[in-house]
Coordinates of C-alpha atoms in Angstrom, one line a residue:
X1 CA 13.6 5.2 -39.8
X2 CA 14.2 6.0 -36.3
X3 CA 15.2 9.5 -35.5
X4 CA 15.5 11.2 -31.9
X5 CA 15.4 15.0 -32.0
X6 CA 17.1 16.9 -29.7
X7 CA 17.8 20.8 -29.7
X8 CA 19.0 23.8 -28.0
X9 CA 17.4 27.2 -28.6
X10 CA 19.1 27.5 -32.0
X11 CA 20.4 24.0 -32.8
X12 CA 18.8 20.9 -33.8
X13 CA 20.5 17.5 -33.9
X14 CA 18.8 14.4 -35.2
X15 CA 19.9 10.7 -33.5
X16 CA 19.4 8.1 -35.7
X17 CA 20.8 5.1 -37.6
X18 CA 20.8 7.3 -40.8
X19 CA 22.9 10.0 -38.9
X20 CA 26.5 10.9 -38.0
X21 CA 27.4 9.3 -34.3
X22 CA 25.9 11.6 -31.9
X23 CA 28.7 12.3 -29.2
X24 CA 27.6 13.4 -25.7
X25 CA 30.2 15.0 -24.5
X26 CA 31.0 13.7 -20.8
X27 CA 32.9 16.3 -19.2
X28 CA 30.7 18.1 -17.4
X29 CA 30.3 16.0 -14.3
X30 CA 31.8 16.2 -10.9
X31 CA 31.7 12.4 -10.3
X32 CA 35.0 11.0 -9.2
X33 CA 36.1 14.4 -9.6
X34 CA 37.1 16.1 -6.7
X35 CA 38.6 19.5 -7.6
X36 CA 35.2 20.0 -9.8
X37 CA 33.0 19.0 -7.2
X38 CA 34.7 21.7 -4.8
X39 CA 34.4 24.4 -7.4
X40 CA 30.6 23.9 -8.2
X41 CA 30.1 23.7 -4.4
X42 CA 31.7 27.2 -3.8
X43 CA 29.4 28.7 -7.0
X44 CA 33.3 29.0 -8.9
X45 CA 32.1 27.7 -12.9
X46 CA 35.2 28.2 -14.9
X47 CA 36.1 24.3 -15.0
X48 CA 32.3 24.1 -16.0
X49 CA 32.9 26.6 -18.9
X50 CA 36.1 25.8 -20.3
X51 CA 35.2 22.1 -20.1
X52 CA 31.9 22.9 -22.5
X53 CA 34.1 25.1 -24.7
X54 CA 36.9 22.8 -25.2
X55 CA 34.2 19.7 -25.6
X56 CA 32.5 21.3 -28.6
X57 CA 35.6 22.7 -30.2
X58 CA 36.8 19.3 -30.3
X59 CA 33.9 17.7 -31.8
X60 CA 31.2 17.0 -29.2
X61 CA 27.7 17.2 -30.7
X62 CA 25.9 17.6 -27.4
X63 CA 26.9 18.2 -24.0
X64 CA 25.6 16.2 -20.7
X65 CA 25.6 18.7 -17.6
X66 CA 25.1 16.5 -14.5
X67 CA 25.4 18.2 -11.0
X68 CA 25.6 15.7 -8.4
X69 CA 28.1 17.1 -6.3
X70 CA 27.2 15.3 -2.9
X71 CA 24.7 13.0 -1.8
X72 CA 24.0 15.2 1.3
X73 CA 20.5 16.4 1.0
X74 CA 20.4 16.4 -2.9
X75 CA 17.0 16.6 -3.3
X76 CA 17.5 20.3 -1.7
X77 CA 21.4 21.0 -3.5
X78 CA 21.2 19.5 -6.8
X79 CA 18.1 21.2 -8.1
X80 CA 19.8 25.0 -8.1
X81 CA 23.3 23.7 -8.5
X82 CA 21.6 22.1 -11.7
X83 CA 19.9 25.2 -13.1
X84 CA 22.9 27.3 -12.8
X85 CA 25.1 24.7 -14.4
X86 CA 22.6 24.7 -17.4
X87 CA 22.4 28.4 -17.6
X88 CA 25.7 28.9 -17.6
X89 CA 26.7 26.2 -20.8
X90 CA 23.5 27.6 -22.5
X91 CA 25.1 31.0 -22.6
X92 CA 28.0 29.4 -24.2
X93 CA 27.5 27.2 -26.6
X94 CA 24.4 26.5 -29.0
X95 CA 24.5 22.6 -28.2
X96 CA 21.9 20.7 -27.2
X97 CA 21.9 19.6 -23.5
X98 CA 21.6 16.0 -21.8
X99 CA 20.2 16.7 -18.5
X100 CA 21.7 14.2 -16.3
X101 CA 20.9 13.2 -12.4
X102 CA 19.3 10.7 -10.9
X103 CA 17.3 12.9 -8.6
X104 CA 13.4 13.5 -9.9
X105 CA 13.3 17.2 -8.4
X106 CA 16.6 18.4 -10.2
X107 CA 15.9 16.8 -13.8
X108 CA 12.0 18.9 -13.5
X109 CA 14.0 22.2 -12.2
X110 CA 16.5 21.2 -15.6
X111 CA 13.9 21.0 -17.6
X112 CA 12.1 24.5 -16.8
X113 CA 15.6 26.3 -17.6
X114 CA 16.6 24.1 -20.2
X115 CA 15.8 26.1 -23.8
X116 CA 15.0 23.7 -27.0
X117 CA 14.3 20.0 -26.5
X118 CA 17.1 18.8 -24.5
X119 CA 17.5 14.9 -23.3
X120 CA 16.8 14.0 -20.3
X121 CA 19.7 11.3 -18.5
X122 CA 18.1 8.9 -17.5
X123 CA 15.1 6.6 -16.4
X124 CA 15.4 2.7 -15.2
X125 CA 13.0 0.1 -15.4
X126 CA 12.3 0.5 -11.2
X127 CA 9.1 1.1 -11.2
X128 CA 9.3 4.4 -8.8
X129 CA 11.9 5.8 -11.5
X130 CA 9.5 4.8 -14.3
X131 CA 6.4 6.8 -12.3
X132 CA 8.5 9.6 -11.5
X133 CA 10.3 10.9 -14.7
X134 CA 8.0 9.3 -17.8
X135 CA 5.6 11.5 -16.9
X136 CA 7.8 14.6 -17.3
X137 CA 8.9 13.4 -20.1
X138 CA 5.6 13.7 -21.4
X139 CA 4.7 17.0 -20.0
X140 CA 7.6 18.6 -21.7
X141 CA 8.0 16.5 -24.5
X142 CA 11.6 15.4 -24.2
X143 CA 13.4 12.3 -25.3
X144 CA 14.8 10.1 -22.4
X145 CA 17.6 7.8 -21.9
X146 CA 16.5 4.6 -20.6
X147 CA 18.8 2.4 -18.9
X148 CA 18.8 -1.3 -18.8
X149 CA 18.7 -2.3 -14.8
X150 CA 15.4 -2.2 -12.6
X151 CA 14.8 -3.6 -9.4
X152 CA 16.7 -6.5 -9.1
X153 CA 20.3 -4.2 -10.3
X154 CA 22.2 -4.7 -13.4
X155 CA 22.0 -8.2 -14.8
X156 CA 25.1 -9.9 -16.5
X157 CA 22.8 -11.5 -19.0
X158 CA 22.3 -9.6 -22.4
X159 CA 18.4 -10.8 -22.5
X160 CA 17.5 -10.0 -19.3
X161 CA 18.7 -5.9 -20.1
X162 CA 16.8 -6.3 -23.0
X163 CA 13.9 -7.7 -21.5
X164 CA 14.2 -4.5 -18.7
X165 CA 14.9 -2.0 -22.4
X166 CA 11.6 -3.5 -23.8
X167 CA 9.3 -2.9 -20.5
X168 CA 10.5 0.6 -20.2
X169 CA 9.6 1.6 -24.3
X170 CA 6.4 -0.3 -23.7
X171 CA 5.6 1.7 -19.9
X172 CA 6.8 5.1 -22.1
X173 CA 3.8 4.1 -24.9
X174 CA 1.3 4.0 -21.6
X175 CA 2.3 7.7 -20.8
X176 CA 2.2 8.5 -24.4
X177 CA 5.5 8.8 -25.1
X178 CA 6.9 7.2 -28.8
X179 CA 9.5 5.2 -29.1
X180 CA 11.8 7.0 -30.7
X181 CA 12.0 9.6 -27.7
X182 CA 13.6 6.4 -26.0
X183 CA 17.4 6.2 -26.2
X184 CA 18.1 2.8 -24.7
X185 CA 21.5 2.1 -22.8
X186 CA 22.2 -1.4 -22.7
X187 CA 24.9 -1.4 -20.1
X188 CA 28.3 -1.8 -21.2
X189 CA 30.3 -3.9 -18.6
X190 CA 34.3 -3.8 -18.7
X191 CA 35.8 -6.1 -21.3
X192 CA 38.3 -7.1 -18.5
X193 CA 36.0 -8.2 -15.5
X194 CA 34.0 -9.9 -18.5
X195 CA 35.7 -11.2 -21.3
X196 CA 32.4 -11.7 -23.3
X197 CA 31.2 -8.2 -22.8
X198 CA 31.7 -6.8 -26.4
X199 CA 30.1 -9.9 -27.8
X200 CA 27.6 -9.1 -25.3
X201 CA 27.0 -5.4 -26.2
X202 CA 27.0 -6.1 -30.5
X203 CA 24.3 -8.3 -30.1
X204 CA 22.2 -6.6 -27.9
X205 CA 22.7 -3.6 -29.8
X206 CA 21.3 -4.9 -32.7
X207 CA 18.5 -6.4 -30.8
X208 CA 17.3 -2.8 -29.7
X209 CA 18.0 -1.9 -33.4
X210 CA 15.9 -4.5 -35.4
X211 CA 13.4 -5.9 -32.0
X212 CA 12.6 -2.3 -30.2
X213 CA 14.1 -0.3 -33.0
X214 CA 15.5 2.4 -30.9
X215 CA 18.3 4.7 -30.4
X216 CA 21.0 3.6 -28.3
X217 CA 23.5 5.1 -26.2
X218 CA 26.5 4.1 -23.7
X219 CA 29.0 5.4 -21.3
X220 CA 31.7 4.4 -23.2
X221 CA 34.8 4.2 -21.5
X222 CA 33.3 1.8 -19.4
X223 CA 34.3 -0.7 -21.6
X224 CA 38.1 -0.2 -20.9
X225 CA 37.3 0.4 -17.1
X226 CA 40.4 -1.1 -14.9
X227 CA 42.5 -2.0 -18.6
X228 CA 45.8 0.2 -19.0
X229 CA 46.0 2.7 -22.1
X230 CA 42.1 2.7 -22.1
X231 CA 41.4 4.8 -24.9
X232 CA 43.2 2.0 -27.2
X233 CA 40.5 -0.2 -26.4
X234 CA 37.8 2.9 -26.6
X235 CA 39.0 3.7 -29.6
X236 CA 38.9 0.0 -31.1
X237 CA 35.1 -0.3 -29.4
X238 CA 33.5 3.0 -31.2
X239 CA 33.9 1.7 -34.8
X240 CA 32.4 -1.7 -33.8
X241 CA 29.7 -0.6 -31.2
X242 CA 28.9 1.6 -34.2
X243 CA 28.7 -0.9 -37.1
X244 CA 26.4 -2.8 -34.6
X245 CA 23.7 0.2 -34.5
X246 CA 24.7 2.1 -31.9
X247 CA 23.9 5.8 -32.7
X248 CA 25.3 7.9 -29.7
X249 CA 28.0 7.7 -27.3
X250 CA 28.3 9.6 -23.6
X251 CA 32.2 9.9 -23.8
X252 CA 35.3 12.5 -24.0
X253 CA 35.7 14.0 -27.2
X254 CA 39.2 15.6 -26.3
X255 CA 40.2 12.6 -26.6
X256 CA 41.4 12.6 -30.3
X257 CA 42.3 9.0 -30.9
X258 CA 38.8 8.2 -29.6
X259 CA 37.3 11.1 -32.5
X260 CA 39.0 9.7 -34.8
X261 CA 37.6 6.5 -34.6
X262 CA 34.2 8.5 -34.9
X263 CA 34.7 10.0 -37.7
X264 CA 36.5 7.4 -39.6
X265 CA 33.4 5.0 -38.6
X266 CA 31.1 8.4 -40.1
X267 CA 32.9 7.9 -43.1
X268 CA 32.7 4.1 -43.6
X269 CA 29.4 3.8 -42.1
X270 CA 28.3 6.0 -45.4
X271 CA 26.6 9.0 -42.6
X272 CA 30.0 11.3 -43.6
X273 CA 28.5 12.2 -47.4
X274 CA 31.4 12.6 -49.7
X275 CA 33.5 12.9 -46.7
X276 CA 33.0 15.7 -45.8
X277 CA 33.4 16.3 -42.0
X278 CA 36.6 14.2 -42.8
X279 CA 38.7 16.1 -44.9
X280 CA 37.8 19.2 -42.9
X281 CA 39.0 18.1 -40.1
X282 CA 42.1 16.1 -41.1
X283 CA 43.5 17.8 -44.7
X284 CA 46.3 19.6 -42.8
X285 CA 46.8 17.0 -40.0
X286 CA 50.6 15.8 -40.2
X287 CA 50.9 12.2 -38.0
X288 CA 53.7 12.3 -35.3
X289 CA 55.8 9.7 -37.0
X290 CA 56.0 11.3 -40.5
X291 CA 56.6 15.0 -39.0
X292 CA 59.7 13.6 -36.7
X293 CA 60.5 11.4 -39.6
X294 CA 60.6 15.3 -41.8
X295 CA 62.7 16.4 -39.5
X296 CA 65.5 14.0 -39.3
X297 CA 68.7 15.1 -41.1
X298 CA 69.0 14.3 -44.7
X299 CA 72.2 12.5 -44.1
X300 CA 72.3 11.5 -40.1
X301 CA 69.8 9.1 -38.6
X302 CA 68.3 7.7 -41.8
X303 CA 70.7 6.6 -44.3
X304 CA 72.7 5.6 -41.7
X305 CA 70.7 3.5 -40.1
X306 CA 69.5 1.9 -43.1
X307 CA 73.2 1.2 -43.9
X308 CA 73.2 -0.2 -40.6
X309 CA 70.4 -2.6 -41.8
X310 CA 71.9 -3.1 -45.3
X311 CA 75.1 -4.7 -43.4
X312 CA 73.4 -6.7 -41.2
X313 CA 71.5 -8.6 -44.1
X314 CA 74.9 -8.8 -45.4
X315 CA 76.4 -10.1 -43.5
X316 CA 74.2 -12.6 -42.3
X317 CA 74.3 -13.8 -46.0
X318 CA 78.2 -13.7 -45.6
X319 CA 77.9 -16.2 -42.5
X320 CA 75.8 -18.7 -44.7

């Protein structure tokens, strides 16, 4: 069985198809947000701490720190902007970390700060990424996400990612590195550009499973990208991405109908034992409907409206 460990100092989690859904929470990351960009720029963290607080208290089993505020010299800014980031959520949580940038200097300054045996986000199949970051992934004996695009960008054909997914577990095995330190994202386009693109990611999904057998792992939301009331469809993806084989998720877990759909899939999925995690979490909750409903008055709004529908059946009887 396939299991991908990853740890803080104190905490070890284990991804694999045995396991709870491992949820990476997404938070922490400037892109395509201004205000947070500013603050890390100016050295002001309290975004960056109350973002890892509130992710973990709602659920998040690790947390992805990515520091890519600018693409101004980031070679030069993103290395210590990084390391502070990461020193900062390690004093405040005991999560593991997913060290994400896509710039080779700042994942190796991440990964001299970085205590336990955090992931590193990401590598493609280009072969410059591939001979710049598997062998750190080697020298500090990390897992890796591997994402599905090399050279020629991101293909719209499922085989052709998995073709990219298989070269980079096989270039890993060169340098060392097992397969099950190799997380694979397929790619998940958005359903409404391409209409096949859940068939798409099921299938692939349980290619990497049973073919590569690998860990998987996706930006989820961008499933719903351009759709209204997005987390609908994020939260209708998780259970089915899941029952496919996928094993992790880089997504928001304050979003509560989203973990919901995580831990009802836990549950179902038989990775929830006796459920557990389940009725912790949701033995006091009281749905919106029935605690309006509660507070209706006996008399008022209820009986009265039922009356209401009483009559009309009545009299729609009366008119035949």
């Amino acid at each position: 069985m396939t299991r991908t460990v990853v740890a803080s100092a104190t905490k070890e989690i284990i991804i694999g198809f045995d396991q709870p859904f491992c949820v990476i929470g997404e938070r922490i990351n400037p892109t395509g947000r201004k205000k947070l960009a500013a603050e890390m720029n100016e050295g002001n963290f309290e975004t960056v701490k109350a973002d890892a607080l509130a992710q973990v208290a709602a659920g998040a089993t690790m947390l992805d720190i990515n520091a890519g505020v600018t693409a101004v010299n980031p070679n030069e800014t993103e290395p210590p902007l990084l390391v502070k980031t990461l020193e900062i959520v390690q004093e405040l949580t005991d999560v593991p970390l997913s060290i994400d940038s896509s710039v080779t200097a700042a994942i190796e300054a991440g990964l001299e700060v970085a205590k336990g045996r955090p992931l590193v986000n990401s590598v493609t199949g280009e072969e410059e990424k591939l001979e710049a970051i598997l062998p750190l992934i080697k020298k500090y004996n990390v897992p890796v996400v591997a994402i599905s695009n090399d050279e020629s960008g991101i293909s719209e054909d499922p085989d052709v990612r998995f073709a990219v997914a298989k070269k980079i577990v096989e270039r890993a095995a060169d340098f060392g590195i097992p397969s099950h330190d190799i997380v694979v994202d397929p790619l998940v386009m958005p359903i409404g550009a391409m209409g096949t693109a859940g068939l798409q990611v099921f299938k692939l999904v349980r290619r990497l499973r049973d073919e590569l057998k690998v860990n998987t792992t996706c930006g989820l939301s961008n499933i719903s990208f351009g759709l209204p009331h997005r987390h609908g469809i994020n939260a209708g993806f998780i259970p089915m991405v899941i029952g496919a084989g996928m094993t992790s998720a880089i997504m928001n877990p304050c979003r509560p109908q989203e973990m919901e759909a995580v831990r009802a899939a836990n549950v179902l999925n038989g990775t929830d034992p006796n459920c557990q995690e389940w009725i912790m979490t949701y033995r006091d909750h009281q749905p919106a409907a029935a605690s309006a409903a509660s507070a209706a008055p006996a008399d008022g709004g209820a009986s009265a409206g039922g009356g209401r529908r009483r009559g009309g059946r009545a009299a729609r009887r009366s008119a035949g």
